[in-house]
């Protein structure tokens, strides 16, 4: 998820049982221009594998070059974005618009699959307009072009994130292709994951928003028995996430970036509502940490254990960018 799936988020997901994690979407034009910030997306830590790095763009040649860079950086899979509904991306002919240009969409997959030895996957929306079934006609063509797996988020681009993901379409896609299909959209619990797997025949589910500030949901979906975290665990994970994000983004960028995470971690009835408001207004991350530990003093010991178990390598010290794009 653009603006969310920083390295700290992906490493946390792996720790809590995600079988595969994915980077934010990375601009192939940015990679092609050796844009320093874009290159920052290609820093991969040892404990992230298996990791997919997602690229977006509209030129087969440039996408192939980007895919080679992604492979060289150590990604286990290259994912291609045909889902992003954001205008900034679609107006360049990338993201979800490619669903309406199957020859180009296939040419990109062909060029990328030709360029790399690792598997190539595609992530799609159902189509551009509400009720669209474009993914069902384009999906099999993408497989013929070389896609080893497809992820479907069965909302239209127009819908953005409103309404519900219509996984009856996922079931139809599973029938049409002989590669694994991953179901994305509204997977928020183990019960939901089981229902979607059972009714669609999908090979896997992808968890997006439900994992924001809630790695425990990943653990639950992955099969651990519904452990709900204590306040100490929540604070310890949040502080670890803050510290890792500072290492990735630098203090200044991390300070703004992290604000949306406070609500995600502290909501869900874990802390009273005004607490989040208070944190958002504190001037420095050190103030935020102090306030968090004041609210849950025993979190310090939990954090110590976590930090011991998740020691970071040099590769996480780099200045990673925050995506200015966003969405799929
Ligand atoms: C903030 C945000 C950023 C996203 N960025 C991407 C992205 O970069 N690439 C992508 O394929 N999907 C992206 N998505 C879409 C998600 O991968 C997922 O398909 C969608 O949110 C539905 O799943 P969920 O209900 O589990 O969140 C993004 C979603 C959100 C909310």
Coordinates of C-alpha atoms and ligand atoms in Angstrom, one line a residue:
X1 CA 0.0 0.0 0.0
X2 CA 1.4 3.3 -1.1
X3 CA 2.3 5.5 1.8
X4 CA 1.9 2.6 4.2
X5 CA 3.9 -0.5 3.3
X6 CA 7.3 0.9 4.3
X7 CA 9.9 -1.7 5.2
X8 CA 8.9 -1.6 8.9
X9 CA 5.4 -2.5 7.9
X10 CA 6.5 -5.4 5.7
X11 CA 8.9 -6.8 8.3
X12 CA 6.2 -6.6 10.9
X13 CA 3.8 -8.4 8.6
X14 CA 6.4 -11.2 8.1
X15 CA 6.9 -11.5 11.9
X16 CA 3.2 -12.0 12.4
X17 CA 2.8 -14.7 9.8
X18 CA 2.2 -13.1 6.4
X19 CA 3.4 -15.6 3.8
X20 CA 4.4 -12.9 1.3
X21 CA 4.7 -9.2 1.6
X22 CA 4.6 -6.5 -1.0
X23 CA 6.3 -3.1 -1.4
X24 CA 4.6 0.1 -2.2
X25 CA 4.0 0.8 -5.9
X26 CA 7.3 2.0 -7.4
X27 CA 7.4 4.3 -10.5
X28 CA 9.2 2.7 -13.4
X29 CA 9.9 6.2 -14.7
X30 CA 11.5 7.1 -11.4
X31 CA 13.7 4.0 -11.6
X32 CA 14.6 4.7 -15.2
X33 CA 15.7 8.2 -14.2
X34 CA 17.6 6.8 -11.3
X35 CA 15.6 9.1 -9.1
X36 CA 17.2 8.8 -5.7
X37 CA 14.0 8.6 -3.7
X38 CA 12.5 6.0 -6.1
X39 CA 15.7 3.9 -5.8
X40 CA 15.2 3.9 -2.1
X41 CA 12.2 1.6 -2.6
X42 CA 14.6 -1.1 -3.7
X43 CA 16.3 -1.5 -0.4
X44 CA 15.3 -4.9 0.8
X45 CA 16.1 -6.3 4.3
X46 CA 17.1 -9.9 4.8
X47 CA 14.0 -10.7 6.9
X48 CA 11.4 -9.5 4.4
X49 CA 11.6 -12.5 2.1
X50 CA 9.6 -13.6 0.3
X51 CA 8.9 -10.1 -1.0
X52 CA 7.2 -8.8 -4.1
X53 CA 8.1 -5.4 -5.4
X54 CA 5.3 -3.7 -7.3
X55 CA 6.0 -1.5 -10.3
X56 CA 3.8 0.8 -12.3
X57 CA 4.1 2.5 -15.6
X58 CA 2.9 2.3 -19.2
X59 CA 5.9 1.7 -21.5
X60 CA 6.8 -2.0 -21.9
X61 CA 10.5 -1.2 -22.4
X62 CA 10.8 1.0 -19.3
X63 CA 8.8 -1.5 -17.3
X64 CA 11.1 -4.2 -18.3
X65 CA 14.1 -2.2 -17.3
X66 CA 12.5 -1.4 -13.9
X67 CA 11.8 -5.1 -13.4
X68 CA 15.4 -6.0 -14.0
X69 CA 16.4 -3.4 -11.3
X70 CA 13.8 -4.9 -9.0
X71 CA 15.1 -8.4 -9.6
X72 CA 18.7 -7.2 -9.1
X73 CA 17.7 -5.6 -5.8
X74 CA 16.7 -9.1 -4.5
X75 CA 12.9 -9.2 -4.9
X76 CA 11.4 -12.6 -5.1
X77 CA 8.6 -11.6 -7.4
X78 CA 7.8 -8.6 -9.6
X79 CA 4.2 -7.4 -9.3
X80 CA 2.7 -5.1 -11.9
X81 CA 0.1 -2.6 -10.9
X82 CA -3.1 -2.5 -13.1
X83 CA -5.2 -1.4 -10.1
X84 CA -4.2 2.1 -9.1
X85 CA -7.3 4.4 -9.6
X86 CA -5.6 7.7 -8.6
X87 CA -5.7 10.3 -11.4
X88 CA -2.1 11.2 -11.1
X89 CA -1.2 7.7 -12.1
X90 CA -4.1 6.9 -14.5
X91 CA -3.6 10.0 -16.6
X92 CA -0.1 8.8 -17.5
X93 CA -1.7 5.6 -18.9
X94 CA -0.6 3.5 -15.9
X95 CA -2.5 1.7 -13.2
X96 CA -6.1 0.7 -13.7
X97 CA -6.4 2.4 -17.1
X98 CA -4.3 -0.4 -18.6
X99 CA -7.3 -2.7 -18.1
X100 CA -8.9 -0.8 -21.0
X101 CA -5.9 -1.3 -23.2
X102 CA -5.4 -5.1 -23.3
X103 CA -2.8 -5.1 -26.1
X104 CA -0.6 -2.7 -24.1
X105 CA -1.3 -4.4 -20.8
X106 CA -0.2 -7.7 -22.4
X107 CA 2.9 -6.1 -24.1
X108 CA 4.0 -4.9 -20.6
X109 CA 3.6 -8.3 -19.0
X110 CA 5.4 -10.0 -22.0
X111 CA 8.3 -7.5 -21.8
X112 CA 8.6 -7.8 -18.0
X113 CA 8.4 -11.6 -18.0
X114 CA 11.0 -11.8 -20.7
X115 CA 13.3 -9.5 -18.7
X116 CA 13.4 -11.3 -15.4
X117 CA 13.8 -14.9 -14.1
X118 CA 11.6 -14.3 -11.1
X119 CA 7.9 -14.8 -11.4
X120 CA 5.8 -11.9 -12.6
X121 CA 2.3 -11.2 -11.1
X122 CA -0.3 -8.7 -11.9
X123 CA -2.6 -6.9 -9.5
X124 CA -5.9 -5.7 -11.0
X125 CA -9.2 -4.0 -10.2
X126 CA -12.3 -5.4 -11.8
X127 CA -12.3 -2.7 -14.4
X128 CA -12.7 1.1 -14.6
X129 CA -16.4 1.5 -14.3
X130 CA -18.8 0.2 -11.7
X131 CA -20.1 -3.2 -12.6
X132 CA -17.2 -3.7 -15.1
X133 CA -16.1 -7.3 -15.8
X134 CA -13.0 -6.3 -17.7
X135 CA -10.7 -8.3 -15.4
X136 CA -12.3 -11.5 -16.6
X137 CA -11.5 -10.8 -20.2
X138 CA -8.1 -9.3 -19.6
X139 CA -6.9 -11.7 -16.8
X140 CA -6.5 -14.8 -19.1
X141 CA -4.7 -12.7 -21.7
X142 CA -2.3 -11.5 -19.1
X143 CA -1.6 -15.1 -18.1
X144 CA -1.0 -16.0 -21.8
X145 CA 1.4 -13.1 -21.9
X146 CA 3.4 -14.5 -19.0
X147 CA 1.8 -13.6 -15.7
X148 CA 2.4 -16.4 -13.1
X149 CA -0.3 -15.2 -10.7
X150 CA -3.1 -12.7 -10.6
X151 CA -4.4 -10.6 -7.7
X152 CA -7.9 -9.3 -8.0
X153 CA -9.3 -6.4 -6.0
X154 CA -12.9 -6.7 -7.3
X155 CA -13.9 -3.0 -7.0
X156 CA -14.0 -0.7 -10.0
X157 CA -11.4 2.1 -10.2
X158 CA -14.3 4.5 -10.0
X159 CA -15.4 3.0 -6.7
X160 CA -12.0 3.7 -5.2
X161 CA -12.5 2.1 -1.8
X162 CA -16.3 2.5 -1.4
X163 CA -18.9 -0.3 -1.4
X164 CA -17.8 -3.9 -1.1
X165 CA -15.3 -6.0 -2.9
X166 CA -17.4 -8.4 -5.1
X167 CA -15.6 -11.7 -4.7
X168 CA -18.1 -13.5 -6.9
X169 CA -15.8 -12.0 -9.7
X170 CA -12.8 -13.5 -8.0
X171 CA -14.5 -16.9 -8.2
X172 CA -15.2 -16.4 -11.9
X173 CA -11.6 -15.5 -12.6
X174 CA -10.3 -18.6 -10.7
X175 CA -12.4 -20.7 -13.2
X176 CA -10.8 -18.9 -16.2
X177 CA -7.1 -19.2 -15.5
X178 CA -4.7 -22.0 -14.5
X179 CA -2.4 -19.8 -12.3
X180 CA -2.9 -18.9 -8.7
X181 CA -5.4 -16.1 -8.0
X182 CA -5.0 -14.0 -4.9
X183 CA -8.2 -12.4 -3.5
X184 CA -7.8 -8.8 -2.3
X185 CA -10.5 -6.7 -0.7
X186 CA -12.2 -6.6 2.7
X187 CA -10.3 -9.5 4.2
X188 CA -10.5 -8.4 7.8
X189 CA -10.7 -11.6 9.9
X190 CA -10.0 -15.3 9.7
X191 CA -13.7 -16.1 9.2
X192 CA -13.8 -13.7 6.3
X193 CA -10.6 -15.1 4.8
X194 CA -11.9 -18.7 5.1
X195 CA -15.2 -17.7 3.5
X196 CA -13.5 -16.0 0.6
X197 CA -11.1 -18.9 0.1
X198 CA -14.0 -21.4 0.2
X199 CA -16.3 -19.5 -2.1
X200 CA -13.8 -18.4 -4.7
X201 CA -11.2 -21.1 -4.9
X202 CA -8.5 -18.5 -4.6
X203 CA -5.0 -19.7 -3.8
X204 CA -4.5 -17.0 -1.1
X205 CA -5.9 -13.8 0.4
X206 CA -4.2 -10.5 0.5
X207 CA -4.7 -8.3 3.6
X208 CA -4.4 -4.5 3.2
X209 CA -6.1 -2.0 5.5
X210 CA -6.9 -4.6 8.2
X211 CA -3.2 -4.9 8.8
X212 CA -2.7 -1.2 9.4
X213 CA -1.8 -0.8 13.1
X214 CA -3.0 -4.4 13.6
X215 CA -0.4 -7.1 12.9
X216 CA -2.5 -9.3 15.3
X217 CA -5.1 -9.5 12.6
X218 CA -2.5 -11.0 10.3
X219 CA -1.6 -13.6 13.0
X220 CA -5.3 -14.4 13.4
X221 CA -5.9 -14.8 9.7
X222 CA -2.7 -16.9 9.4
X223 CA -4.1 -19.3 11.9
X224 CA -3.1 -18.2 15.4
X225 CA -6.1 -18.3 17.7
X226 CA -7.5 -14.8 17.9
X227 CA -5.0 -13.3 20.4
X228 CA -6.0 -9.7 21.1
X229 CA -3.1 -7.6 22.2
X230 CA -2.7 -6.0 25.6
X231 CA -2.1 -2.2 25.8
X232 CA 1.6 -3.0 26.5
X233 CA 1.9 -5.0 23.4
X234 CA 0.2 -2.3 21.3
X235 CA 2.5 0.4 22.6
X236 CA 5.6 -1.7 22.2
X237 CA 4.8 -2.5 18.6
X238 CA 3.9 1.1 17.8
X239 CA 7.2 2.4 19.3
X240 CA 9.2 -0.3 17.5
X241 CA 7.4 0.8 14.3
X242 CA 8.2 4.4 15.0
X243 CA 11.8 3.8 15.6
X244 CA 12.2 1.7 12.5
X245 CA 10.4 4.2 10.4
X246 CA 12.7 6.9 11.6
X247 CA 15.6 4.8 10.4
X248 CA 14.0 4.5 7.0
X249 CA 12.6 8.0 6.4
X250 CA 14.6 10.2 8.7
X251 CA 13.1 12.0 11.7
X252 CA 11.4 14.8 9.9
X253 CA 9.5 12.7 7.3
X254 CA 8.7 10.0 9.8
X255 CA 7.1 12.5 12.1
X256 CA 4.4 13.4 9.6
X257 CA 4.2 9.9 8.1
X258 CA 3.5 8.3 11.5
X259 CA 0.5 10.4 12.5
X260 CA -2.0 8.3 10.6
X261 CA -0.6 5.2 12.3
X262 CA -1.5 6.4 15.9
X263 CA -5.2 6.1 15.2
X264 CA -4.7 2.7 13.6
X265 CA -2.7 1.3 16.6
X266 CA -4.6 3.0 19.4
X267 CA -8.2 2.8 18.1
X268 CA -10.4 -0.3 18.1
X269 CA -11.2 0.4 21.8
X270 CA -7.6 -0.1 22.9
X271 CA -7.2 3.5 24.2
X272 CA -9.6 6.3 24.8
X273 CA -10.2 8.4 21.7
X274 CA -8.6 11.7 22.9
X275 CA -5.3 9.9 23.4
X276 CA -4.7 9.8 19.7
X277 CA -5.5 13.5 19.3
X278 CA -3.1 14.2 22.0
X279 CA -0.3 12.3 20.3
X280 CA -0.9 13.9 16.9
X281 CA -0.3 17.3 18.5
X282 CA 3.0 16.5 20.2
X283 CA 5.9 18.2 18.5
X284 CA 8.5 15.4 18.5
X285 CA 8.5 11.6 18.2
X286 CA 10.4 11.5 21.5
X287 CA 7.5 13.3 23.1
X288 CA 5.2 10.7 21.6
X289 CA 7.3 7.9 23.0
X290 CA 7.3 9.4 26.4
X291 CA 3.5 9.8 26.4
X292 CA 3.0 6.3 25.2
X293 CA 5.2 4.8 27.9
X294 CA 3.4 6.9 30.5
X295 CA 0.2 5.3 29.4
X296 CA 1.6 1.8 29.4
X297 CA 4.8 1.7 31.5
X298 CA 5.3 -2.1 31.2
X299 CA 5.6 -1.7 27.4
X300 CA 9.3 -0.8 27.9
X301 CA 10.1 -4.4 28.8
X302 CA 8.0 -5.8 25.9
X303 CA 9.8 -3.4 23.5
X304 CA 13.2 -4.5 24.8
X305 CA 12.4 -8.1 23.9
X306 CA 11.0 -7.1 20.5
X307 CA 14.1 -5.0 19.7
X308 CA 16.4 -7.9 20.7
X309 CA 14.4 -10.3 18.4
X310 CA 14.2 -7.9 15.4
X311 CA 17.7 -6.5 15.3
X312 CA 18.1 -4.4 12.1
X313 CA 20.8 -4.6 9.5
X314 CA 22.5 -1.7 7.8
X315 CA 20.2 -1.9 4.9
X316 CA 17.3 -0.5 6.9
X317 CA 19.3 2.7 7.7
X318 CA 18.7 4.2 4.3
X319 CA 16.6 7.1 3.4
X320 CA 13.5 5.6 1.9
X321 CA 10.9 7.8 0.3
X322 CA 7.2 8.2 1.1
X323 CA 5.1 7.7 -2.0
X324 CA 3.3 10.7 -3.3
X325 CA 1.0 8.5 -5.4
X326 CA -1.3 6.1 -3.7
X327 CA -3.7 3.4 -4.2
X328 CA -4.8 0.3 -6.1
Ligands
LIG1 C1 -3.6 3.6 1.3 C2 -3.7 2.6 0.3 C3 -2.6 2.4 -0.6 C4 -2.7 1.4 -1.6 N1 -1.7 1.3 -2.4 C5 -1.7 0.2 -3.3 C6 -0.5 0.0 -4.2 O1 0.4 0.8 -4.1 N2 -0.6 -1.0 -5.0 C7 -1.7 -1.9 -5.1 O2 -1.7 -2.8 -5.8 N3 -2.7 -1.7 -4.3 C8 -2.7 -0.7 -3.4 N4 -3.8 -0.5 -2.5 C9 -5.0 -1.4 -2.6 C10 -4.8 -2.6 -1.7 O3 -3.7 -3.4 -2.1 C11 -6.1 -3.5 -1.7 O4 -6.3 -4.1 -2.9 C12 -7.3 -2.7 -1.3 O5 -7.0 -1.8 -0.2 C13 -8.4 -3.7 -0.8 O6 -8.0 -4.5 0.2 P1 -8.2 -4.3 1.7 O7 -9.7 -4.2 1.9 O8 -7.6 -5.5 2.4 O9 -7.6 -3.0 2.1 C14 -3.8 0.5 -1.6 C15 -4.8 0.7 -0.7 C16 -4.8 1.7 0.3 C17 -5.9 1.8 1.3

